Short mmCIF file of C-alpha atoms and ligand atoms in Angstrom, two decimals:
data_model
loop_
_atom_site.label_atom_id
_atom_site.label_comp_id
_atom_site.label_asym_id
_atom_site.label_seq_id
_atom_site.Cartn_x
_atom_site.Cartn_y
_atom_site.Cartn_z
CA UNK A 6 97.27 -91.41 -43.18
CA UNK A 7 98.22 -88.56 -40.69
CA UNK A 8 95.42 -88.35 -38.83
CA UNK A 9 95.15 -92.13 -38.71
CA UNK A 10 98.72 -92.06 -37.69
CA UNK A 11 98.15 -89.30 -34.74
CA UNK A 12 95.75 -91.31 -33.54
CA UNK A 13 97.26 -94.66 -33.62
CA UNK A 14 100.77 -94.53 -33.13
CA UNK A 15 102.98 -92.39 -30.14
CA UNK A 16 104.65 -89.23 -30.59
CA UNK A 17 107.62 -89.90 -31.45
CA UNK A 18 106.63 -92.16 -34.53
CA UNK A 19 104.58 -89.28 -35.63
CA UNK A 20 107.60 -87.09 -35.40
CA UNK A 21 109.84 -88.95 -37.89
CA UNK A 22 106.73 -89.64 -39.96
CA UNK A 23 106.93 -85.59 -40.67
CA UNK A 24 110.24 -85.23 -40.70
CA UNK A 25 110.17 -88.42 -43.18
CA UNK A 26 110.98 -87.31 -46.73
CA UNK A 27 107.64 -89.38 -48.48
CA UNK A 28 107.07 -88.60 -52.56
CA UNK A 29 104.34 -89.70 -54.85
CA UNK A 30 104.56 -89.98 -58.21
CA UNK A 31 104.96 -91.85 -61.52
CA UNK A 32 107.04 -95.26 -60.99
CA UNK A 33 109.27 -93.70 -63.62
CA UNK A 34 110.29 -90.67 -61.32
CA UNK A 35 109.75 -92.62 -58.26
CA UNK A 36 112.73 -94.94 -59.03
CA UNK A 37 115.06 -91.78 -60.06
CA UNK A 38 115.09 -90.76 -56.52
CA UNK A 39 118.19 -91.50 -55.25
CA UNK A 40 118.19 -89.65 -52.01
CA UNK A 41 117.13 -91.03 -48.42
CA UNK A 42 113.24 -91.03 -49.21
CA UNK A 43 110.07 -93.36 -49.51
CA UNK A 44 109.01 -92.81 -52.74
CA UNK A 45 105.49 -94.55 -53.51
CA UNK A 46 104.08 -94.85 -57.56
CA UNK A 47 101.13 -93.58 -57.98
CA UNK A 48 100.48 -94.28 -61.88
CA UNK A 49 100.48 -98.05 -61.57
CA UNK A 50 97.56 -100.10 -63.20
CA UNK A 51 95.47 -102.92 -60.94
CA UNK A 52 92.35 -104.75 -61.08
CA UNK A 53 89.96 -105.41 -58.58
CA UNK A 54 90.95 -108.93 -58.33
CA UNK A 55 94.33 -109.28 -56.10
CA UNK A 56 96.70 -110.95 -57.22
CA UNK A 57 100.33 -112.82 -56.37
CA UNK A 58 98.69 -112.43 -52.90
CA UNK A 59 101.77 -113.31 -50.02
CA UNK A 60 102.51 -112.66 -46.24
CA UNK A 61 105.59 -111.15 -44.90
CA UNK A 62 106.37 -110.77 -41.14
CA UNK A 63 105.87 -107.61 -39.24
CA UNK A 64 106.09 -106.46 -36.24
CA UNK A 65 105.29 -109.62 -34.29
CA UNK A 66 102.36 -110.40 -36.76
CA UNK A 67 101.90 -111.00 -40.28
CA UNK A 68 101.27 -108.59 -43.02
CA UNK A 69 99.11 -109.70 -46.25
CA UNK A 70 100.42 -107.98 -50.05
CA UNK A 71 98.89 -108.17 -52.75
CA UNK A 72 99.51 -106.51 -56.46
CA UNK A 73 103.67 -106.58 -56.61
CA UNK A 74 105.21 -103.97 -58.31
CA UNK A 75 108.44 -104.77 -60.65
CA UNK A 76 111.49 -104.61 -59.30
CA UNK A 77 113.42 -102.02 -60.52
CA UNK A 78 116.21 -102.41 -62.72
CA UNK A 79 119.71 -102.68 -61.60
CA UNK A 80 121.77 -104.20 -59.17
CA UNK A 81 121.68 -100.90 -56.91
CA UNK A 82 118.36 -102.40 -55.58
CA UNK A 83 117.65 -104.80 -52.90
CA UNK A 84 114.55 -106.32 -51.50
CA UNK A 85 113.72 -105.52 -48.02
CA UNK A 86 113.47 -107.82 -45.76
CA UNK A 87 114.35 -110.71 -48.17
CA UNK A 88 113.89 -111.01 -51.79
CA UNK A 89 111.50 -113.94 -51.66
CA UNK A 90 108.62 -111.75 -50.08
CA UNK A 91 109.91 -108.22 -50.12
CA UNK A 92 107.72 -105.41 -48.70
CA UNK A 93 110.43 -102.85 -50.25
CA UNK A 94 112.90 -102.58 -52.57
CA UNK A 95 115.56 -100.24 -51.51
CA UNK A 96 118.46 -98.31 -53.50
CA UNK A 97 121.94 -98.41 -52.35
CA UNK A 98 121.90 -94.25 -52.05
CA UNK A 99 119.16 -94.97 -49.46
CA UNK A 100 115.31 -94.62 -51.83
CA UNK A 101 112.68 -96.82 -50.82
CA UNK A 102 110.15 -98.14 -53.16
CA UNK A 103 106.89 -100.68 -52.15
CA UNK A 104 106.96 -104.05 -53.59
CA UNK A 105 103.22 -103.92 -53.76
CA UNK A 106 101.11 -101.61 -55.15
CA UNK A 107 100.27 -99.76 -52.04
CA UNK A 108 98.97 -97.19 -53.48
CA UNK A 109 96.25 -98.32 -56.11
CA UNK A 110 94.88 -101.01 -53.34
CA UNK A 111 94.50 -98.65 -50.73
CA UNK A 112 93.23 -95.61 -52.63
CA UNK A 113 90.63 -98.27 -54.26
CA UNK A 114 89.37 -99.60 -51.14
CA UNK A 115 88.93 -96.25 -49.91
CA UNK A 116 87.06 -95.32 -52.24
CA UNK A 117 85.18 -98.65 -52.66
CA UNK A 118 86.39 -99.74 -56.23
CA UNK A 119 84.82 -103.26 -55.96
CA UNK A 120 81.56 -101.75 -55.37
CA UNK A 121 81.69 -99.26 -58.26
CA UNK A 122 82.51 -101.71 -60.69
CA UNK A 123 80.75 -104.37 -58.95
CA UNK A 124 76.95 -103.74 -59.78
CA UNK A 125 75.44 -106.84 -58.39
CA UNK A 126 73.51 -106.17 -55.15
CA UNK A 127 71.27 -108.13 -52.86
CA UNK A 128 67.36 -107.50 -52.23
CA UNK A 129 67.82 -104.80 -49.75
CA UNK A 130 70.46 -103.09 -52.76
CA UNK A 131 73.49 -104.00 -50.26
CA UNK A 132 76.90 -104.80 -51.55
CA UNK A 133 77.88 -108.00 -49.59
CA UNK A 134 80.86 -109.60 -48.63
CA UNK A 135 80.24 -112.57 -50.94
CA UNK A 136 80.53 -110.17 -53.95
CA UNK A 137 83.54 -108.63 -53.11
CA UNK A 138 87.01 -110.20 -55.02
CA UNK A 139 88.78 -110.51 -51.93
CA UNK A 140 86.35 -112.54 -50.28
CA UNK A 141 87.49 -115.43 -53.09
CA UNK A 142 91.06 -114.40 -51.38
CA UNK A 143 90.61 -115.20 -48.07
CA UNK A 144 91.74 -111.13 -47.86
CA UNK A 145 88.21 -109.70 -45.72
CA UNK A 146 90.15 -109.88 -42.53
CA UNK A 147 93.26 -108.00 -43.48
CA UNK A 148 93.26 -104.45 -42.73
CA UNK A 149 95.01 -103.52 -45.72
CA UNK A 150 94.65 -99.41 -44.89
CA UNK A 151 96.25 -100.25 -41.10
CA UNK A 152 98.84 -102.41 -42.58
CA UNK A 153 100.45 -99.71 -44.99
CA UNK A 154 100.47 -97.09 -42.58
CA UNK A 155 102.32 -99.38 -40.14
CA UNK A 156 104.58 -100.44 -42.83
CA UNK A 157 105.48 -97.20 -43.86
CA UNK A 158 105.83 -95.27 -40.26
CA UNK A 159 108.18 -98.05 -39.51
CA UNK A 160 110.15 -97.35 -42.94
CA UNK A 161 110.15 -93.89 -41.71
CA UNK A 162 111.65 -94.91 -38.20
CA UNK A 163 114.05 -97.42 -39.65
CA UNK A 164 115.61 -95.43 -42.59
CA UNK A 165 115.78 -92.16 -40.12
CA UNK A 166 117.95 -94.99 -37.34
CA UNK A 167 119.80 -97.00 -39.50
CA UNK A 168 119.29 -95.59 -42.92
CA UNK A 169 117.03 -99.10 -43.82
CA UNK A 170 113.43 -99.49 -43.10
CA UNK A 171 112.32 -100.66 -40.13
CA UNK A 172 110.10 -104.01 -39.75
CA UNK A 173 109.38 -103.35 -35.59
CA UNK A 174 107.62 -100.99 -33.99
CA UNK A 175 108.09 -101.71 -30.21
CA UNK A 176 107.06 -98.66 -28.21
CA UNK A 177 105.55 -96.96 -31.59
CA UNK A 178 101.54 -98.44 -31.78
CA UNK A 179 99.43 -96.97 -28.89
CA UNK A 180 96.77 -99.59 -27.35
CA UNK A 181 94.40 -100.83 -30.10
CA UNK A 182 90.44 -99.35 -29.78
CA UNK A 183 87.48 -100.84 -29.76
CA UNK A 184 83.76 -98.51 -30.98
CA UNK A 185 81.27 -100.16 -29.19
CA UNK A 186 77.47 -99.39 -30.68
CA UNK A 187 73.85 -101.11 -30.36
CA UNK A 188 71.73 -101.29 -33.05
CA UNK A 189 68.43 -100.30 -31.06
CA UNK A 190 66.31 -102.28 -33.84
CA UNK A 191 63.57 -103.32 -31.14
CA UNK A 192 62.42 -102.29 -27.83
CA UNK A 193 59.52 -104.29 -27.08
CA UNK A 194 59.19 -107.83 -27.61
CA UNK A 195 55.50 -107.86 -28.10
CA UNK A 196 55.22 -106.16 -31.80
CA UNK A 197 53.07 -107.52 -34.11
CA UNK A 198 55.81 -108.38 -35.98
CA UNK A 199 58.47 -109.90 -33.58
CA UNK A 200 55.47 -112.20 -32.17
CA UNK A 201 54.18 -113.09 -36.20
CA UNK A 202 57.20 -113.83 -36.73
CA UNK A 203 58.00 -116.11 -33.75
CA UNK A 204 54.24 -117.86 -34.55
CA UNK A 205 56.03 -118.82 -38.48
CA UNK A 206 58.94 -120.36 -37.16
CA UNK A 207 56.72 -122.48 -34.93
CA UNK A 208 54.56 -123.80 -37.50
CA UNK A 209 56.91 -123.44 -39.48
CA UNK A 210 58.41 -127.02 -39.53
CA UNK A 211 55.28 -128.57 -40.70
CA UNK A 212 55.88 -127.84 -44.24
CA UNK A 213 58.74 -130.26 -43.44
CA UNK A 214 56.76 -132.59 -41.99
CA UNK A 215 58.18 -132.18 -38.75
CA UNK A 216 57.06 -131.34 -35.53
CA UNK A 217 55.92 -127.57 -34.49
CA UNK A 218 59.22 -125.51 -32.82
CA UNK A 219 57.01 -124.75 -29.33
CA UNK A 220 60.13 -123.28 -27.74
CA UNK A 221 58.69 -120.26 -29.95
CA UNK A 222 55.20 -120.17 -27.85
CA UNK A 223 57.52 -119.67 -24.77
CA UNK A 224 58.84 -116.34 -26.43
CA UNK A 225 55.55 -115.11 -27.42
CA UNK A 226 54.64 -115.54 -24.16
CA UNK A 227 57.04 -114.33 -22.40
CA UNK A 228 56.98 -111.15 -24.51
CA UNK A 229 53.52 -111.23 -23.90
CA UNK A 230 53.70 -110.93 -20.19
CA UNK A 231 56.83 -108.24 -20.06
CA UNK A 232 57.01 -106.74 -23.24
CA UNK A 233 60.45 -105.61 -21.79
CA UNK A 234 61.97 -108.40 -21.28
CA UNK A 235 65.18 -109.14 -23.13
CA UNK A 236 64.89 -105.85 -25.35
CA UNK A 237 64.44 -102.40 -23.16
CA UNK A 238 65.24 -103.86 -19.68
CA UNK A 239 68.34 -105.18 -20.74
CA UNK A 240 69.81 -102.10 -21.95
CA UNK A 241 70.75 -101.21 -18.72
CA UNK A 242 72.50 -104.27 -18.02
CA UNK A 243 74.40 -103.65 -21.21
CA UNK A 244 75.34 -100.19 -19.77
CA UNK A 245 76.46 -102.13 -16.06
CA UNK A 246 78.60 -104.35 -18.79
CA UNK A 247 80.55 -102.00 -20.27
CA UNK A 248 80.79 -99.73 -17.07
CA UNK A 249 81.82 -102.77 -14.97
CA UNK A 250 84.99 -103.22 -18.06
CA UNK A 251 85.57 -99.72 -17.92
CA UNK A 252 84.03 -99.30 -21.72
CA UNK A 253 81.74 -96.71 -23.43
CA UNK A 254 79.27 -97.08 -26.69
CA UNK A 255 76.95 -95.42 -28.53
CA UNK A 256 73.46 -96.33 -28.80
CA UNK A 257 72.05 -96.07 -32.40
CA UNK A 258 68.08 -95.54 -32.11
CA UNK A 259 65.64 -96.74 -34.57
CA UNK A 260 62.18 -94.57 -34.58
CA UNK A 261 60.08 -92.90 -37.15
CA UNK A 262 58.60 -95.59 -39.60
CA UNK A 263 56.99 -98.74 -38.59
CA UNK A 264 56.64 -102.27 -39.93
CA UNK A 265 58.97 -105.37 -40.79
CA UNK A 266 61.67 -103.49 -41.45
CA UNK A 267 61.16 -100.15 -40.09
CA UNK A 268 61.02 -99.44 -36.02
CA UNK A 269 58.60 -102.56 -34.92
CA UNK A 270 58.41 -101.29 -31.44
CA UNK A 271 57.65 -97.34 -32.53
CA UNK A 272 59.20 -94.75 -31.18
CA UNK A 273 56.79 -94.00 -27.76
CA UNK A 274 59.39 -96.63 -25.73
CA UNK A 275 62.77 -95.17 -27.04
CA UNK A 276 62.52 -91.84 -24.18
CA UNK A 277 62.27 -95.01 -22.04
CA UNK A 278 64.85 -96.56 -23.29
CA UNK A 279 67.21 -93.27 -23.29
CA UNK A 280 66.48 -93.06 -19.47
CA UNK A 281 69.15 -96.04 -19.21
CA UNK A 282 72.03 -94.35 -21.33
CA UNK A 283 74.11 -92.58 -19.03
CA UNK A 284 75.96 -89.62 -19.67
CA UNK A 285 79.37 -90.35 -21.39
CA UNK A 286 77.52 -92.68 -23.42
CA UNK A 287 76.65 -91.54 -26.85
CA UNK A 288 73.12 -91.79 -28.55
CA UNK A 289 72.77 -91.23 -32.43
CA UNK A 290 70.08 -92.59 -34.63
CA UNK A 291 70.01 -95.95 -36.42
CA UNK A 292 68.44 -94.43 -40.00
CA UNK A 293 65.34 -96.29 -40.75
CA UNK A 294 64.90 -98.60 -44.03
CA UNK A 295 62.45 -96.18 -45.44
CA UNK A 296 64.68 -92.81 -45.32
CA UNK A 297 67.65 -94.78 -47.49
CA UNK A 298 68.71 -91.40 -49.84
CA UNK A 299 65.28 -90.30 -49.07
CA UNK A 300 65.73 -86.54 -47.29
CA UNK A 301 62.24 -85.88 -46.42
CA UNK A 302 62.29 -89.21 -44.49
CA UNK A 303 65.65 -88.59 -43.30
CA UNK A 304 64.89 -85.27 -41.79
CA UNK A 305 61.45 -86.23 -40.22
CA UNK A 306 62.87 -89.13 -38.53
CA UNK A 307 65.83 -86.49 -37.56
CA UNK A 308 63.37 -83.81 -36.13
CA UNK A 309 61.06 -86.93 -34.50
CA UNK A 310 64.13 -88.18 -32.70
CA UNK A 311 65.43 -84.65 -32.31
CA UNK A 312 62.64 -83.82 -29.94
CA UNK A 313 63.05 -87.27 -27.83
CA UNK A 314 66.34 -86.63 -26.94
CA UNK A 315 66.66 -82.96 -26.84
CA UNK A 316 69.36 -82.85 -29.09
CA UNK A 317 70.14 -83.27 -33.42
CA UNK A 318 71.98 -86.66 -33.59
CA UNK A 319 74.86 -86.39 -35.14
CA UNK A 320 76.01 -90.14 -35.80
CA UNK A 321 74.75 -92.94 -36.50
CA UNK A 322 74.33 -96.07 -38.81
CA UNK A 323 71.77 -97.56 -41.44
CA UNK A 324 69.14 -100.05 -40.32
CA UNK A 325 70.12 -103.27 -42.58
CA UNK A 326 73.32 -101.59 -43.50
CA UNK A 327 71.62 -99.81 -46.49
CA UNK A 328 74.59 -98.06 -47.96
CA UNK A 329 75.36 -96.70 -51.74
CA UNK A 330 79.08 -95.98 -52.25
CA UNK A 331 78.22 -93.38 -54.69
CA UNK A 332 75.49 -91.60 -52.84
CA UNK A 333 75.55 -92.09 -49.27
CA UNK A 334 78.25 -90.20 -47.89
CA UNK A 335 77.39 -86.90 -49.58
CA UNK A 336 73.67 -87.43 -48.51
CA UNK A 337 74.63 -88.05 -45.01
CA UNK A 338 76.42 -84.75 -44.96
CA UNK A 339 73.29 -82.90 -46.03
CA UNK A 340 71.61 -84.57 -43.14
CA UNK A 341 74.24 -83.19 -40.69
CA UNK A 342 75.68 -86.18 -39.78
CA UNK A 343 79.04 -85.96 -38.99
CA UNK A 344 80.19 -89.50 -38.05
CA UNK A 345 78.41 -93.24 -39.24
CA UNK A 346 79.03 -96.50 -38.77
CA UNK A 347 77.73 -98.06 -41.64
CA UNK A 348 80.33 -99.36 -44.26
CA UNK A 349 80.71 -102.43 -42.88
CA UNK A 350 79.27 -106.12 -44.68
CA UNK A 351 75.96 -108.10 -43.87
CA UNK A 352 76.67 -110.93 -44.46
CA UNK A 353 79.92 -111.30 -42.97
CA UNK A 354 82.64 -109.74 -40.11
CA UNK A 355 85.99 -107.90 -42.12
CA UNK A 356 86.79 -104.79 -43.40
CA UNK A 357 84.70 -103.42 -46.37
CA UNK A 358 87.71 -100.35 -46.89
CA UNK A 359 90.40 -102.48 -45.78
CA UNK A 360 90.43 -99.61 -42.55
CA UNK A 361 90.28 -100.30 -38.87
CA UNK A 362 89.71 -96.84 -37.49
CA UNK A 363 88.17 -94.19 -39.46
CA UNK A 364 88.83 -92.48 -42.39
CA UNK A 365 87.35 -89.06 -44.51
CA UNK A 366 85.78 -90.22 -47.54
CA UNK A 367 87.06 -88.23 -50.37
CA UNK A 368 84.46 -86.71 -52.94
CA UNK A 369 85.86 -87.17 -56.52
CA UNK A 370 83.36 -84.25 -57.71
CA UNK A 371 84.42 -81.82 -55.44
CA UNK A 372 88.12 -82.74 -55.15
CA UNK A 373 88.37 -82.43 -51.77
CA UNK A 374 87.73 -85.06 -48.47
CA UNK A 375 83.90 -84.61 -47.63
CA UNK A 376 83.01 -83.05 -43.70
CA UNK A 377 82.61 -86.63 -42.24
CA UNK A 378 84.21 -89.81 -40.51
CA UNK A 379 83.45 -93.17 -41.88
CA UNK A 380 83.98 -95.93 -38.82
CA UNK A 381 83.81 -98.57 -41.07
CA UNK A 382 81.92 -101.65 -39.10
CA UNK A 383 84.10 -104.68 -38.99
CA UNK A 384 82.19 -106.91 -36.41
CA UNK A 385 78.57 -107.85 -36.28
CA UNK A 386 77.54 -110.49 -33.54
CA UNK A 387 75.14 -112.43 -35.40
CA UNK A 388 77.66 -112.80 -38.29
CA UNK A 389 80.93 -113.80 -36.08
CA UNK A 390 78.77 -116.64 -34.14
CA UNK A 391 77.74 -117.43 -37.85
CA UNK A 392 80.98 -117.75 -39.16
CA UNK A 393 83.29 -119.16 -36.78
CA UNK A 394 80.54 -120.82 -34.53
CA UNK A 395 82.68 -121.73 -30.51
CA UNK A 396 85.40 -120.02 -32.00
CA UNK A 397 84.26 -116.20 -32.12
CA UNK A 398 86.12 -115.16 -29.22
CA UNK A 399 89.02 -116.78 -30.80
CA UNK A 400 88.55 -114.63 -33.96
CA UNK A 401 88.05 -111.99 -32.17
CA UNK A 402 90.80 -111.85 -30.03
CA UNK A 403 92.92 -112.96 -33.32
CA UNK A 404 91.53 -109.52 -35.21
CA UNK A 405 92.28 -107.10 -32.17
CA UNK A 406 95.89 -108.65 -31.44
CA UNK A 407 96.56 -107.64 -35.20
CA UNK A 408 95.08 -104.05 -34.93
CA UNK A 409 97.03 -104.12 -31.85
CA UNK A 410 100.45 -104.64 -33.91
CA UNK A 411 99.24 -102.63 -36.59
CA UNK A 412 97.73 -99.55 -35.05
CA UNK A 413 93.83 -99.09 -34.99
CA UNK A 414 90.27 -99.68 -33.88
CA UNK A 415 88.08 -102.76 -34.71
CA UNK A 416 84.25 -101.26 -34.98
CA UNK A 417 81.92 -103.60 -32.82
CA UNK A 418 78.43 -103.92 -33.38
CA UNK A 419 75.99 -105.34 -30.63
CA UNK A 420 72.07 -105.79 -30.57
CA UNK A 421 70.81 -105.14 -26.85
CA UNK A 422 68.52 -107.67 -28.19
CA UNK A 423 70.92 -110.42 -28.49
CA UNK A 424 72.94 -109.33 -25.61
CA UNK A 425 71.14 -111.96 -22.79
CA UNK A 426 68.12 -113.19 -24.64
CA UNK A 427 67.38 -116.88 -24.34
CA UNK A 428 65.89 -116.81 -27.26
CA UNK A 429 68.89 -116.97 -29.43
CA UNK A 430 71.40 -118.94 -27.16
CA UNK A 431 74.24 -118.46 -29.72
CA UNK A 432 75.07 -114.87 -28.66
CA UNK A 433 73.48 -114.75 -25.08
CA UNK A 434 76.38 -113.96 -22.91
CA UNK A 435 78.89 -113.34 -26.08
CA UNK A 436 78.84 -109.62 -25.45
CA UNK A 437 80.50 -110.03 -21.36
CA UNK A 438 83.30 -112.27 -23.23
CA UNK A 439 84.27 -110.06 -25.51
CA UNK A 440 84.48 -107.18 -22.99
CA UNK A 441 86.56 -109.16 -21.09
CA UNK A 442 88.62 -110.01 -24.15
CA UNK A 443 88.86 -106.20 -24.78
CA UNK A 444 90.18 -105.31 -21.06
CA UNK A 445 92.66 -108.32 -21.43
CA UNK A 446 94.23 -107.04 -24.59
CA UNK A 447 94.24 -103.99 -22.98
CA UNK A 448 91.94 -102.09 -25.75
CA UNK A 449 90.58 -98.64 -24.99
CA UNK A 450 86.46 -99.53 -25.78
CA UNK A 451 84.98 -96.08 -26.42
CA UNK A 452 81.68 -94.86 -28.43
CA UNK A 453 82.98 -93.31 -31.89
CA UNK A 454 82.59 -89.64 -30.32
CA UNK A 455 85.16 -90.45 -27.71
CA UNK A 456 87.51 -91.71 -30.83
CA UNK A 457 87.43 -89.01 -32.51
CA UNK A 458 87.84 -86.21 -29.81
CA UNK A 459 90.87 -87.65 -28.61
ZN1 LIG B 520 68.96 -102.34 -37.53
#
């Protein structure tokens, strides 16, 4: 919560946020405090399934609770800011209790609860959106983590003012941030693959009895002339993009392993392809389907890609979004990786820990928070044209106006494939409009190193 709070909110919230008097502890102690305090119960029981799910208003937005906590006894208490949909109940002598149980939801999603009781997965092992409880809720798009810490820094400020939490926080949330990465899943479109693949979907149809998709033949063609085209060349007109909005990114590279789902365009292009990422920019690898909890894999696509860019990447995310919420974390610490991007869902755009930022995953066995930052991806292109078809950019914007009210950083995942390719009309062009969505809402787009060294 601190560091998410130095990050995301200005000084002077940060200052009464120490000087804040904040307990945790049984609900049986926490409601004995009777001094000027926020005193948050750590011992109450919840499921993974929210429930007596309501909205309260915040800060110019809207806040989503779930899991209310009893009101305690007595008419010393009052709910804060009504008692229809109170956020707090607070004691006449000035302690401040949650009316939700902040504490189990957050520590849960942090620590990915659904998935560990959850043990369905798909056919790549993922845990997908679909599975998820809240995803029955309509709850995916609420940054639960961002919404606490808001809550409660504005508690701080309000009960250090005017001895009553605060529900503003004008002046208190610095400008929301966008990570910018690209997946760099394919470099050439002339693989075996891409083109076999592009040859099914033409003939596909007939098994329908319909007429042969030709607009494929184009592709294969075109691929066939300029392998480039659309993939590698356009990588650099990705980089004029963001430079043009005054963004950064990272570039996640995909080499060792061939095949369908390993690097179809090998790794000889990708010193090409680095020769378009300025400096500023960031470059980590996008870990190949094969080397999923596999270390000799791991490390031999580390020391492959190692030697192409003259340096040990550091950060990066899983090809397919292969992720274990038991393992992965203290595997990708062994590999020396010090920041990824992968927690976020498949099969659909939200927030898989509830967190728009970053957070230290803590390691139960060891007791302590583990040596890496977790960017949690919230936004995959393919999956926000999916979901809310013409209205992405209205989604979009929606999500980073929140985060902007909230404090935080939405994660934003772009394939340089997608970014202007004909081929697949539905995103061409998207990635311009939501850079210019990011400069109007006055975001601060940076690559996940700039993030966290600031
Ligand atoms: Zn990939």
């Amino acid at each position: 919560m601190e560091r998410h709070a130095s990050r995301f909110f200005t000084a002077e919230a940060n200052r009464s946020l120490q000087r804040a008097k904040i307990y945790f502890g049984p609900y049986k102690e926490m409601a004995a405090v009777r001094e000027k305090a926020i005193a948050i119960p750590t011992d109450l029981p919840s499921t993974i399934t929210p429930r007596d799910i309501y909205t309260a208003a915040f800060n110019g937005t809207q806040v989503t609770l779930w899991n209310k906590l009893p009101r305690p006894e007595g008419s010393q208490w009052i709910g804060l800011p009504d008692e229809e949909t109170p956020v707090w109940f607070q004691h006449e002598k000035g302690a401040v209790l949650p009316a939700w149980n902040l504490f189990a939801n957050i520590l849960g999603l942090l620590t990915f609860r659904e998935e560990m009781e959850i043990t369905t997965r798909d056919s790549h092992g993922r845990f997908m959106a679909a599975m998820s409880p809240r995803s029955k809720a309509g709850l995916l798009e609420v940054p639960a983590f961002n919404e606490a810490v808001a809550i409660v820094v504005a508690g701080c400020l309000g009960l250090e003012r005017e001895d009553r939490p605060a529900f503003d926080l004008t002046n208190c949330v610095t400008n929301p941030g966008v990570i910018l990465s690209h997946d760099v899943d394919i470099l050439l479109g002339n693989d075996l693959w891409t083109q076999s693949i592009r040859l099914y979907r033409m003939f596909a149809p007939l098994a329908r009895m319909k007429a042969p998709d030709f607009a494929n033949a184009k592709w294969i063609v075109a691929n066939f002339r300029q392998p480039g085209r659309y993939y590698l060349d356009d990588i650099k007109r990705l980089v004029d993009a963001e430079r043009f909005h005054g963004a950064r990114s990272s570039f996640y590279l995909l080499n060792g392993a061939a095949g369908r789902f390993g690097a179809r365009s090998g790794s000889r292009m990708i010193s090409e392809a680095v020769k378009h990422i300025p400096d500023g920019w960031n470059t980590g690898m996008h870990y190949n389907y094969d080397t999923f909890l596999s270390e000799d894999r791991f490390q031999r696509q580390v020391s492959e890609l190692s030697d192409i860019l003259r340096a040990r990447p550091v950060s990066g995310r899983g090809h397919y979004l292969r992720f274990d919420a038991r393992e992965s974390f203290r595997f990708l610490v062994r590999q020396g990786i010090l920041c990824d991007e992968t927690a976020g869902y498949a099969d659909r755009i939200g927030y898989r820990c509830g967190v728009a930022g970053f957070f230290q995953p803590f390691d139960e066995t060891q007791g302590k928070a583990l040596p890496i930052w977790e960017i949690p991806l919230v936004i995959m292109e393919g999956n926000l044209v999916e979901q809310y078809q013409d209205e992405g950019i209205e989604a979009f914007s929606r999500m980073l106006r929140h985060v902007s009210k909230v404090g935080g950083a939405l994660s934003v995942l772009f394939h340089p494939g997608l970014y202007c390719n004909p081929e697949f009309p539905e995103t061409a062009g998207l990635y311009d409009r939501l850079l210019a969505v990011i400069a109007r809402e006055r975001a601060v787009a940076v690559s996940c190193r700039d993030l966290l060294n600031t």
